[in-house]
XYZ file of C-alpha atoms in Angstrom:
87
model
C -14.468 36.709 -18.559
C -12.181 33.319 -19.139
C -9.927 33.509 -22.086
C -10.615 31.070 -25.043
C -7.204 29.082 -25.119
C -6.910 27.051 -28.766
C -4.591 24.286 -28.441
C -3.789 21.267 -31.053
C -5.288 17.854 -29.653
C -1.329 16.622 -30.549
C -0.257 19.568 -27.877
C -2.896 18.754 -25.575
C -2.361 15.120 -25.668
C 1.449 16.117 -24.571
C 0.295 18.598 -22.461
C -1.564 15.995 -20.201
C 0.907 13.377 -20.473
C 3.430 15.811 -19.047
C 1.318 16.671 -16.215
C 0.402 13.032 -15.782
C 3.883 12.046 -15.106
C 4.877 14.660 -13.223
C 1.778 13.968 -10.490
C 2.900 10.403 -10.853
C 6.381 10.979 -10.275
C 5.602 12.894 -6.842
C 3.431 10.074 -6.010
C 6.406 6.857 -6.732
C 8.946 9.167 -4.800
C 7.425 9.492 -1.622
C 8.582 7.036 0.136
C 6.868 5.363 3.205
C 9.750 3.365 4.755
C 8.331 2.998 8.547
C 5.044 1.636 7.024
C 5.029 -2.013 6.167
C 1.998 -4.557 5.104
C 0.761 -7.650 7.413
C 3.398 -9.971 5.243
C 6.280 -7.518 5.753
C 5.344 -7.136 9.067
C 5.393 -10.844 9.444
C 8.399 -11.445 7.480
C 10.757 -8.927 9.363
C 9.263 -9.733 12.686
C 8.898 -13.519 12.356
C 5.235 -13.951 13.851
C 2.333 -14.399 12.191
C -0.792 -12.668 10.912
C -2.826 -13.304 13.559
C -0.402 -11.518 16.120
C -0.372 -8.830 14.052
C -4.412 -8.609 13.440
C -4.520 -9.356 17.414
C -2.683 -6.489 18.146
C -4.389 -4.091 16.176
C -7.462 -5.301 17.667
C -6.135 -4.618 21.173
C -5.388 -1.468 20.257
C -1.198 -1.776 20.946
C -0.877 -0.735 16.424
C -2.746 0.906 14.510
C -2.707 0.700 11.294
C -2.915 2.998 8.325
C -4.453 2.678 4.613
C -2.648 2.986 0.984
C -5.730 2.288 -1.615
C -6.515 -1.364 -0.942
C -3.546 -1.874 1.186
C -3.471 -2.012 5.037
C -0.016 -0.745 6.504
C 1.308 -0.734 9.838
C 4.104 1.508 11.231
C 7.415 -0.558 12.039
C 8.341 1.569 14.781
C 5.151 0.791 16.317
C 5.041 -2.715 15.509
C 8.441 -2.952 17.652
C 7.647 -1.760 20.412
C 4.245 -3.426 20.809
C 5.949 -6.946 19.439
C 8.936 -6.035 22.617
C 5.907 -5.598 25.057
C 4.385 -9.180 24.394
C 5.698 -11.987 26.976
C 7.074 -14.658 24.682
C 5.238 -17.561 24.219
C-alpha cells in the first residue's frame, strides 16, 4: 500500500522548481554541434535554401527534427555540398 507523504505547498512548490531546473539544465547542456538549421546551413556553406531543400529531396541529407525546428547534420551537408558540380 503507497505511503501518504504530507508536504507544505511552499516545499512542494520548491520541490518542483528544483526538479524543473534540473530536467532543464540536462536539456540546455546537450549540445548538438554537427546539427545546423537551413539558415546556418546556408550561412556557413554560402548556397541557398533551395540547394539545401533540393538535396534533401534527392535524398544526398537528411535531415533531423528539434520541436518546430528542421536540422541538418554539417558533416553530411559537406560532403553532399563537395559532391555537387559547381554551377
Amino acid at each position: 500500500m503507497p505511503e501518504l507523504v504530507v508536504i507544505s505547498t511552499d516545499d512542494l512548490r520548491n520541490l518542483i522548481r528544483e526538479e524543473v531546473n534540473a530536467a532543464l539544465s540536462v536539456h540546455r547542456s546537450s549540445p548538438t554541434p554537427d546539427l545546423l538549421t537551413v539558415k546556418e546551413a546556408c550561412k556557413k556553406f554560402k548556397t541557398s535554401r533551395t540547394t539545401i531543400h533540393r538535396l534533401r529531396e534527392a535524398g544526398k541529407i537528411t535531415n533531423k527534427g528539434r520541436g518546430r525546428k528542421i536540422l541538418f547534420s554539417n558533416s553530411e551537408l559537406s560532403r553532399a555540398l563537395s559532391l555537387e558540380p559547381a554551377a
